[in-house]
PDB file of C-alpha atoms in Angstrom:
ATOM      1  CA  UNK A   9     -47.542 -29.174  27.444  1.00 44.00           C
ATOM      2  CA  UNK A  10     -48.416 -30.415  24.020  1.00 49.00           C
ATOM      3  CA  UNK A  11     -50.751 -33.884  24.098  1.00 47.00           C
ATOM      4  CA  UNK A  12     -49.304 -37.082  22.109  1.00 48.00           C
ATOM      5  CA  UNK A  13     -49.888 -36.676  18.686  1.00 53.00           C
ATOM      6  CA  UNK A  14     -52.480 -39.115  17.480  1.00 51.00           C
ATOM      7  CA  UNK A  15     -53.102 -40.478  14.480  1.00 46.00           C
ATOM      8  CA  UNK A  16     -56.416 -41.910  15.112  1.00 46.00           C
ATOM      9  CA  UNK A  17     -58.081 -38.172  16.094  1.00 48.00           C
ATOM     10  CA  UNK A  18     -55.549 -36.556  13.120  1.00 48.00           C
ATOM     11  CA  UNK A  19     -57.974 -38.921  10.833  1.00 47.00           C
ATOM     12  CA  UNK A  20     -55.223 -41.036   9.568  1.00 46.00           C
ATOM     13  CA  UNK A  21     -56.497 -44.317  10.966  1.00 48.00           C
ATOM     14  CA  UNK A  22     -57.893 -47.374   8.937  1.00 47.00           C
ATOM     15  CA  UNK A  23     -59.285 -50.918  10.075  1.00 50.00           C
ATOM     16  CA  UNK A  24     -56.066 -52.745  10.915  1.00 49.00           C
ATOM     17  CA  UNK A  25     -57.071 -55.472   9.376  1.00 53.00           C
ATOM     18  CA  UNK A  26     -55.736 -57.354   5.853  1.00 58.00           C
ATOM     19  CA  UNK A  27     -52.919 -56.241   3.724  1.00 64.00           C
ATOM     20  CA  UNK A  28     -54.725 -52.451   3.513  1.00 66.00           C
ATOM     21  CA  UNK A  29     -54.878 -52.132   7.146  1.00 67.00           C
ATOM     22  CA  UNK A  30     -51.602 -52.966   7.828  1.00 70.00           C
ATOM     23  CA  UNK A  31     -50.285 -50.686   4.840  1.00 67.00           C
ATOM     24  CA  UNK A  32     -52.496 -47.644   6.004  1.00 69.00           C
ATOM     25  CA  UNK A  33     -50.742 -48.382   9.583  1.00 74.00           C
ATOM     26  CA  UNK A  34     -48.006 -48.153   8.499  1.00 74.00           C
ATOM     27  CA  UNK A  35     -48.082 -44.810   6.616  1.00 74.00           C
ATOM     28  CA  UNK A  36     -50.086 -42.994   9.768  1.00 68.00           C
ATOM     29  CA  UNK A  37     -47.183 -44.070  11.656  1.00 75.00           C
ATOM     30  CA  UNK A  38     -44.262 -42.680   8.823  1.00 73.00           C
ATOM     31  CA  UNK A  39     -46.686 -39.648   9.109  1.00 75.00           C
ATOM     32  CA  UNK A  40     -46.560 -39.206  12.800  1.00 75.00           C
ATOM     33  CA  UNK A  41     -42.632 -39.531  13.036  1.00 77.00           C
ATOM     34  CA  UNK A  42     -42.143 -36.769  10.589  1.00 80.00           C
ATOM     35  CA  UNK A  43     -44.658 -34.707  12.685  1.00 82.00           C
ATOM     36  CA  UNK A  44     -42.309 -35.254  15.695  1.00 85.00           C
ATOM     37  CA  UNK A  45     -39.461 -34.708  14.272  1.00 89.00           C
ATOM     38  CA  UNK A  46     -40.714 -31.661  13.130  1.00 89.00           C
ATOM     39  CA  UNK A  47     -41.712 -30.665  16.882  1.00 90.00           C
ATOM     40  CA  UNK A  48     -38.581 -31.423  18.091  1.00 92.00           C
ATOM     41  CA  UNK A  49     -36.862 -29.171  15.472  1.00 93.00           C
ATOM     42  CA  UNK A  50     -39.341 -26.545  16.139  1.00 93.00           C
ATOM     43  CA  UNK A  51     -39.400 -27.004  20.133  1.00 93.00           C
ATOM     44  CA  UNK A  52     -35.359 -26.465  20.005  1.00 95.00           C
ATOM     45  CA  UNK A  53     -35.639 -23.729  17.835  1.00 95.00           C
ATOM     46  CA  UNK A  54     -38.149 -22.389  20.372  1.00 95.00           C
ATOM     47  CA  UNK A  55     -35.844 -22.936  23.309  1.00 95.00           C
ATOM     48  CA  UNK A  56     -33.100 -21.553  21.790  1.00 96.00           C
ATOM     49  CA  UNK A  57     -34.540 -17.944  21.146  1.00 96.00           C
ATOM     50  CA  UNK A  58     -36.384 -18.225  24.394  1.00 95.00           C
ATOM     51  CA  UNK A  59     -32.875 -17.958  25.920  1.00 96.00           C
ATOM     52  CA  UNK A  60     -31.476 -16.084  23.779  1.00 96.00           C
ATOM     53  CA  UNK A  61     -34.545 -13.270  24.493  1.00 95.00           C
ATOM     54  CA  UNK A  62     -33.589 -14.038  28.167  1.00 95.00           C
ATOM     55  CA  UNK A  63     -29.662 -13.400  28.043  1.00 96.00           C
ATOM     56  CA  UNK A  64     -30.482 -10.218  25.690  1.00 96.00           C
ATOM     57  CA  UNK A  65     -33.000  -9.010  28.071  1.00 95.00           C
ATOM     58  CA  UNK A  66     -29.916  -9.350  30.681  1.00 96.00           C
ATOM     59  CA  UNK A  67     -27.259  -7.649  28.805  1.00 95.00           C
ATOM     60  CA  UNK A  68     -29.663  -4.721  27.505  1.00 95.00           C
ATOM     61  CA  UNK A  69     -30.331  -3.868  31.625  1.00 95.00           C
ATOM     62  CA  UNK A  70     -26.549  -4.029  32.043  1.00 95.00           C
ATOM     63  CA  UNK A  71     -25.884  -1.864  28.893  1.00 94.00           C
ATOM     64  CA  UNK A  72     -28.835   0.732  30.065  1.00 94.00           C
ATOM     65  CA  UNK A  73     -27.310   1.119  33.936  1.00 94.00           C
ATOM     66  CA  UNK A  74     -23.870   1.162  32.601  1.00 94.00           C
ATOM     67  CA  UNK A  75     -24.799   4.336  30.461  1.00 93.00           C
ATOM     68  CA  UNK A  76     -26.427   5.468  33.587  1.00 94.00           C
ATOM     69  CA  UNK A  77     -23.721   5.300  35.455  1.00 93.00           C
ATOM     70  CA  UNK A  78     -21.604   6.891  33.012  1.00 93.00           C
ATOM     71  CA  UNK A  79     -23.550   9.705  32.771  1.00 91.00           C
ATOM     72  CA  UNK A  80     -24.201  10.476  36.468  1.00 92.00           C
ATOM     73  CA  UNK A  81     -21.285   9.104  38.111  1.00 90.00           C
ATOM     74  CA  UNK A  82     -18.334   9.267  36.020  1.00 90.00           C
ATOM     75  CA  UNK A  83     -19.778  12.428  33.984  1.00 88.00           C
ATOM     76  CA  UNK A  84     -18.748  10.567  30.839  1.00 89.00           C
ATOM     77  CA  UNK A  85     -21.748   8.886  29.475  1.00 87.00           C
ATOM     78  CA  UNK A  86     -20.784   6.200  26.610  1.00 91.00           C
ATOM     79  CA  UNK A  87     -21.964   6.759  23.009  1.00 91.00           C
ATOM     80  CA  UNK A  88     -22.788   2.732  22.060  1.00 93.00           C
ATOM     81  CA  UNK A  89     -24.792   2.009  24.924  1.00 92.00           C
ATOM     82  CA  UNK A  90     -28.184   3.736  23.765  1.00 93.00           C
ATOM     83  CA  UNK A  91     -28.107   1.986  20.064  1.00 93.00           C
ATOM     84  CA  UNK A  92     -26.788  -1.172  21.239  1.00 94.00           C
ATOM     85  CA  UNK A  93     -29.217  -1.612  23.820  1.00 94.00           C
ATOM     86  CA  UNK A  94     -32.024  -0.723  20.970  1.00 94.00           C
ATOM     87  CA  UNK A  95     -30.841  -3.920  19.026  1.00 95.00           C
ATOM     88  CA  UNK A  96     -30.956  -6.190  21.741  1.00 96.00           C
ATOM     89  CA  UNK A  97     -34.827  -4.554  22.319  1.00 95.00           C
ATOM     90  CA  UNK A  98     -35.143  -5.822  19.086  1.00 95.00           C
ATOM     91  CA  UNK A  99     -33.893  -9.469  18.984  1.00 96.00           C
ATOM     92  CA  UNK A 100     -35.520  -9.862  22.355  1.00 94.00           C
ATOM     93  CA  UNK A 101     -38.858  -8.560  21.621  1.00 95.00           C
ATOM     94  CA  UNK A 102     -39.404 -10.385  18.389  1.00 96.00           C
ATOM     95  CA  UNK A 103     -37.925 -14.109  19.616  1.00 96.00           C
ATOM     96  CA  UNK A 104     -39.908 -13.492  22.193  1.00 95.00           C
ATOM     97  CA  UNK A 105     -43.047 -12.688  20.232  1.00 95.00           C
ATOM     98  CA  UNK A 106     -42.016 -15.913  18.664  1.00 96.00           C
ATOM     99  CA  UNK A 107     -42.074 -18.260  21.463  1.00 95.00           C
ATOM    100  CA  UNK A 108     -45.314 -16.811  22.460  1.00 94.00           C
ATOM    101  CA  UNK A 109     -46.903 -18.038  19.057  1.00 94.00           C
ATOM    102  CA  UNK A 110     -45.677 -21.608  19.718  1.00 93.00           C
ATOM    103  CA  UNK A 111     -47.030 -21.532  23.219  1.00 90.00           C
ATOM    104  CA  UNK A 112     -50.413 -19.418  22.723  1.00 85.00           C
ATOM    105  CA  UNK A 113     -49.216 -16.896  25.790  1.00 86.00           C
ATOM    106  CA  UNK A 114     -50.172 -13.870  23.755  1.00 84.00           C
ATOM    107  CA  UNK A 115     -53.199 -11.895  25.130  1.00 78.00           C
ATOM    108  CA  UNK A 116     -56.640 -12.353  23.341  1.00 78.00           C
ATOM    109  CA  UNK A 117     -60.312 -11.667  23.779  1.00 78.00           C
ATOM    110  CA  UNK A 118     -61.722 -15.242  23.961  1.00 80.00           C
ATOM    111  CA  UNK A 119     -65.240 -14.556  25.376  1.00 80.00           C
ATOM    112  CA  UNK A 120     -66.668 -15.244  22.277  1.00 84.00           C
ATOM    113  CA  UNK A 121     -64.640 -18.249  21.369  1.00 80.00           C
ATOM    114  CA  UNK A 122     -65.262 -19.742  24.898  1.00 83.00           C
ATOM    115  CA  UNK A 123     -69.398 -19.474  24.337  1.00 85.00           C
ATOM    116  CA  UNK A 124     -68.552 -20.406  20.633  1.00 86.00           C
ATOM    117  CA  UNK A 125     -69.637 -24.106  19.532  1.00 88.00           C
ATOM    118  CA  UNK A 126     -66.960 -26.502  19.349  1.00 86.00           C
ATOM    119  CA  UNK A 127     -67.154 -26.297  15.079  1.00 89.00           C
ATOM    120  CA  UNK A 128     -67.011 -22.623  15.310  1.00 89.00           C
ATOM    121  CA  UNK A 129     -64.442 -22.185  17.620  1.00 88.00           C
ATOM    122  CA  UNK A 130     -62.280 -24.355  15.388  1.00 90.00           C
ATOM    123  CA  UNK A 131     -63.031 -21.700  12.710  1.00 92.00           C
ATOM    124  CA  UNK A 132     -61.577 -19.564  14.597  1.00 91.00           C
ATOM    125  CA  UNK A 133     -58.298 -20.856  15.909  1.00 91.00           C
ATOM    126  CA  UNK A 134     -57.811 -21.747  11.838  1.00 94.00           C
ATOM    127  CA  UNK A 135     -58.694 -18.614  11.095  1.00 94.00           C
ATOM    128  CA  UNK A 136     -56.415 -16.862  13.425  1.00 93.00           C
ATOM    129  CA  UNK A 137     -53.165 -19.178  12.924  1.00 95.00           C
ATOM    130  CA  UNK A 138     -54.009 -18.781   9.406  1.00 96.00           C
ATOM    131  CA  UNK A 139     -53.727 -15.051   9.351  1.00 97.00           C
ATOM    132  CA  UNK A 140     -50.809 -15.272  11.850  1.00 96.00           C
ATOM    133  CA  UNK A 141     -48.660 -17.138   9.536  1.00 97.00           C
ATOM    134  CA  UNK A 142     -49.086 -15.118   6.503  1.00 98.00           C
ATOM    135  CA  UNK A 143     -48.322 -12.121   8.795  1.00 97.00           C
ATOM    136  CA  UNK A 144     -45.033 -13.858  10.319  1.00 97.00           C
ATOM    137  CA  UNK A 145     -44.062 -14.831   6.485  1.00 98.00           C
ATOM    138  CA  UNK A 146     -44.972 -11.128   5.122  1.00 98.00           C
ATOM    139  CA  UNK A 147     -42.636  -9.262   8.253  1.00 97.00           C
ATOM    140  CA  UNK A 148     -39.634 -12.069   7.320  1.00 98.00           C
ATOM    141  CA  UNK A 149     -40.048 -11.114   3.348  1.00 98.00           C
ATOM    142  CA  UNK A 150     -40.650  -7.151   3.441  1.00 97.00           C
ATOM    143  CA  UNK A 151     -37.607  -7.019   6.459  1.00 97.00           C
ATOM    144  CA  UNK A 152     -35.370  -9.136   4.077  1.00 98.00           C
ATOM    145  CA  UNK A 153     -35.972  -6.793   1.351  1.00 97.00           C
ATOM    146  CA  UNK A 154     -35.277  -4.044   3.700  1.00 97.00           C
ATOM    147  CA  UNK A 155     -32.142  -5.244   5.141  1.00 96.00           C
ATOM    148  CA  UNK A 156     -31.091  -5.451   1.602  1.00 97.00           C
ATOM    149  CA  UNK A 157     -32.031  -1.470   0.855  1.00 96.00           C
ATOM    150  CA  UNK A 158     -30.727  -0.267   3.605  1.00 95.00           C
ATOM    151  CA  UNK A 159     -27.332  -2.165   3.644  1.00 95.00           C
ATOM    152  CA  UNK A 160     -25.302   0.175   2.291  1.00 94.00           C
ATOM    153  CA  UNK A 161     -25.902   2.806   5.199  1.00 95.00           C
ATOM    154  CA  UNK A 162     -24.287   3.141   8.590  1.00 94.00           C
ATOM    155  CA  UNK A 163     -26.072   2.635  11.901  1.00 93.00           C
ATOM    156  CA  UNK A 164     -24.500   6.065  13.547  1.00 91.00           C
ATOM    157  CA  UNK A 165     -22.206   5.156  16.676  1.00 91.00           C
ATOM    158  CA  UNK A 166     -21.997   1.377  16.257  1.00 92.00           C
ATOM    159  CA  UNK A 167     -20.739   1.674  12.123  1.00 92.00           C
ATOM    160  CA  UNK A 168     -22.867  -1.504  11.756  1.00 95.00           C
ATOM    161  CA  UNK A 169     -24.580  -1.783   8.165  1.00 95.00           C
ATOM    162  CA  UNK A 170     -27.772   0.066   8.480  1.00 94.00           C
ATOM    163  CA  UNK A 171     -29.125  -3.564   7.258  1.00 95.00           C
ATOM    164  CA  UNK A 172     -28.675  -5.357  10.575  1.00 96.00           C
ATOM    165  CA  UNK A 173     -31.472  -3.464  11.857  1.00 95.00           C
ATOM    166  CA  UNK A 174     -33.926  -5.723  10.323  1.00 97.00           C
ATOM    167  CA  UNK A 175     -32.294  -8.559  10.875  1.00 97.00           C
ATOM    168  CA  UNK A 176     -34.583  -9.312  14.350  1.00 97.00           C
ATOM    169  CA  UNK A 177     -37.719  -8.307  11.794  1.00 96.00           C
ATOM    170  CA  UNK A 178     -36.095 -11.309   9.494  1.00 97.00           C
ATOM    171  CA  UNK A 179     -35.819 -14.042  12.205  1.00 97.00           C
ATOM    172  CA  UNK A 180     -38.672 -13.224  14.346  1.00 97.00           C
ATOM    173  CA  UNK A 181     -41.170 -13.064  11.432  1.00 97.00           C
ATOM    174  CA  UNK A 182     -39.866 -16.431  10.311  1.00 97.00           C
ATOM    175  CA  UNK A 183     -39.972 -18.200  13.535  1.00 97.00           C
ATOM    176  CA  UNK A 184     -43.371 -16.805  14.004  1.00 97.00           C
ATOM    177  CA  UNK A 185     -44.996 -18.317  10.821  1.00 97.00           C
ATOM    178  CA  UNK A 186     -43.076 -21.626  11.556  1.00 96.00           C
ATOM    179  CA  UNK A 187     -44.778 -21.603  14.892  1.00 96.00           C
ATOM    180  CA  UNK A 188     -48.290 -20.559  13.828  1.00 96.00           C
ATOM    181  CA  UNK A 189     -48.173 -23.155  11.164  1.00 95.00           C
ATOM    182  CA  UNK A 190     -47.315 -25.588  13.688  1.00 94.00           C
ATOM    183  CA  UNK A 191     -50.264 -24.569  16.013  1.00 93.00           C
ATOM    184  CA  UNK A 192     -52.457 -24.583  12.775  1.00 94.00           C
ATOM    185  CA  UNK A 193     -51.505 -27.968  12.252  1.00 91.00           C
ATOM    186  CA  UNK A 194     -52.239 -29.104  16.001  1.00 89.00           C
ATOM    187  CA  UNK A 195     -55.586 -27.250  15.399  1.00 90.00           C
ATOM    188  CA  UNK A 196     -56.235 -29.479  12.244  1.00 89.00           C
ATOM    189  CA  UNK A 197     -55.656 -32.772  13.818  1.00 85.00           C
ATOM    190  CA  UNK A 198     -56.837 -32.277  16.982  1.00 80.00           C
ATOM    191  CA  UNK A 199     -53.874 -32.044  19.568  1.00 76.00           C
ATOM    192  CA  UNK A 200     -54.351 -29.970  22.722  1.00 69.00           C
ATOM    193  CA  UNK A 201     -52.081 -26.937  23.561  1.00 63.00           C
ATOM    194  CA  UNK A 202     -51.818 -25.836  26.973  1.00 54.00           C
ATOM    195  CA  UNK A 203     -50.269 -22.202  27.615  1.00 52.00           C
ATOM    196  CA  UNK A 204     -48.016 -23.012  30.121  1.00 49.00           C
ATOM    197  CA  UNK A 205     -44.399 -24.214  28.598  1.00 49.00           C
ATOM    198  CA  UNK A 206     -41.708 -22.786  25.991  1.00 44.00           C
ATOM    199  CA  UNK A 207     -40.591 -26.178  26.045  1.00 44.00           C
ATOM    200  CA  UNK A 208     -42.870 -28.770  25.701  1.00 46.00           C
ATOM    201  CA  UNK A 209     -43.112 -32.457  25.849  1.00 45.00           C
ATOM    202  CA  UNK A 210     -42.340 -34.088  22.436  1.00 43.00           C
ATOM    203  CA  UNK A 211     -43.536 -37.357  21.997  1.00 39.00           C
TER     204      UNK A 211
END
């Protein structure tokens, strides 16, 4: 679960002392609110597509021994159930891919960070967020343009817009730049992130 945010390790603190103290107070602590009202935003946003990824996960199992079924039972097999369950993949992989960024579940090679110095491991985790981000930001852009080439077409079966196939591409790249970013930020200031919530504490 994410650590209190803290003004005094984000650098933000001054002697509280005198008219400048109290002032500089004062703005660390307008800073920290928007930073948790930011995590909230973010942590619901993060919730939400973690269940959504869960329900979508549920229906595309349904969809997949439905069409099963059809074809070995009934000796009818239905048309939709192949593409449809492809779009769920979609929306579930990438929200999921999301919430993984916000929670730092994804799989990495860390030997090297975990022998690293602490300046140099920092380096790192910038680094990586860094490049993470621009790579979430660059999938949202370049699917939105996409969508928009492709909207004119049909998806075959469903008659869909052949658009709404990037549409996961769009949200998932967004939410996972809005998540790195956050985790850059955490890096910059100094707040610990443990691996082991979708949800965490927001204080």
């Amino acid at each position: 679960m994410n650590a209190p945010l803290n003004p005094a390790k984000a650098g933000w603190s001054a002697p509280a002392t005198g008219d400048e103290g109290a002032a500089s107070n004062r703005e660390a602590r307008h800073r920290m609110g928007a930073l948790r009202r930011i995590r909230r935003v973010l942590g619901l946003l993060s919730t939400v597509s973690l269940w959504i990824s869960g329900m979508l996960l549920v229906v595309m199992t349904a969809s997949v021994g439905w069409q099963v079924f059809g074809r070995y039972v009934l000796n009818d097999t239905p048309n939709w159930a192949e593409p449809l369950s492809l779009q769920f993949m979609s929306w579930f992989i990438l929200l999921g891919a999301a919430v993984g960024v916000r929670d730092s579940v994804h799989l990495g090679l860390d030997l090297l960070h975990h022998v690293a110095p602490g300046w140099a491991q920092k380096a790192m985790d910038v680094t990586s967020l860094t490049l993470v981000a621009l790579f979430g930001f660059a999938m949202a852009w370049y699917g939105a343009k996409l969508a928009i080439g492709t909207w004119t077409a049909t998806i075959p079966v469903l008659g869909w817009p052949g658009g709404v196939d990037f549409f996961p591409l769009v949200l998932g790249g967004a939410l996972i730049g809005l998540f790195a970013l956050e985790r850059l930020v955490d890096t910059l200031i100094g707040v610990e992130v443990a691996a082991d919530t979708a949800t965490p504490e927001l204080v």
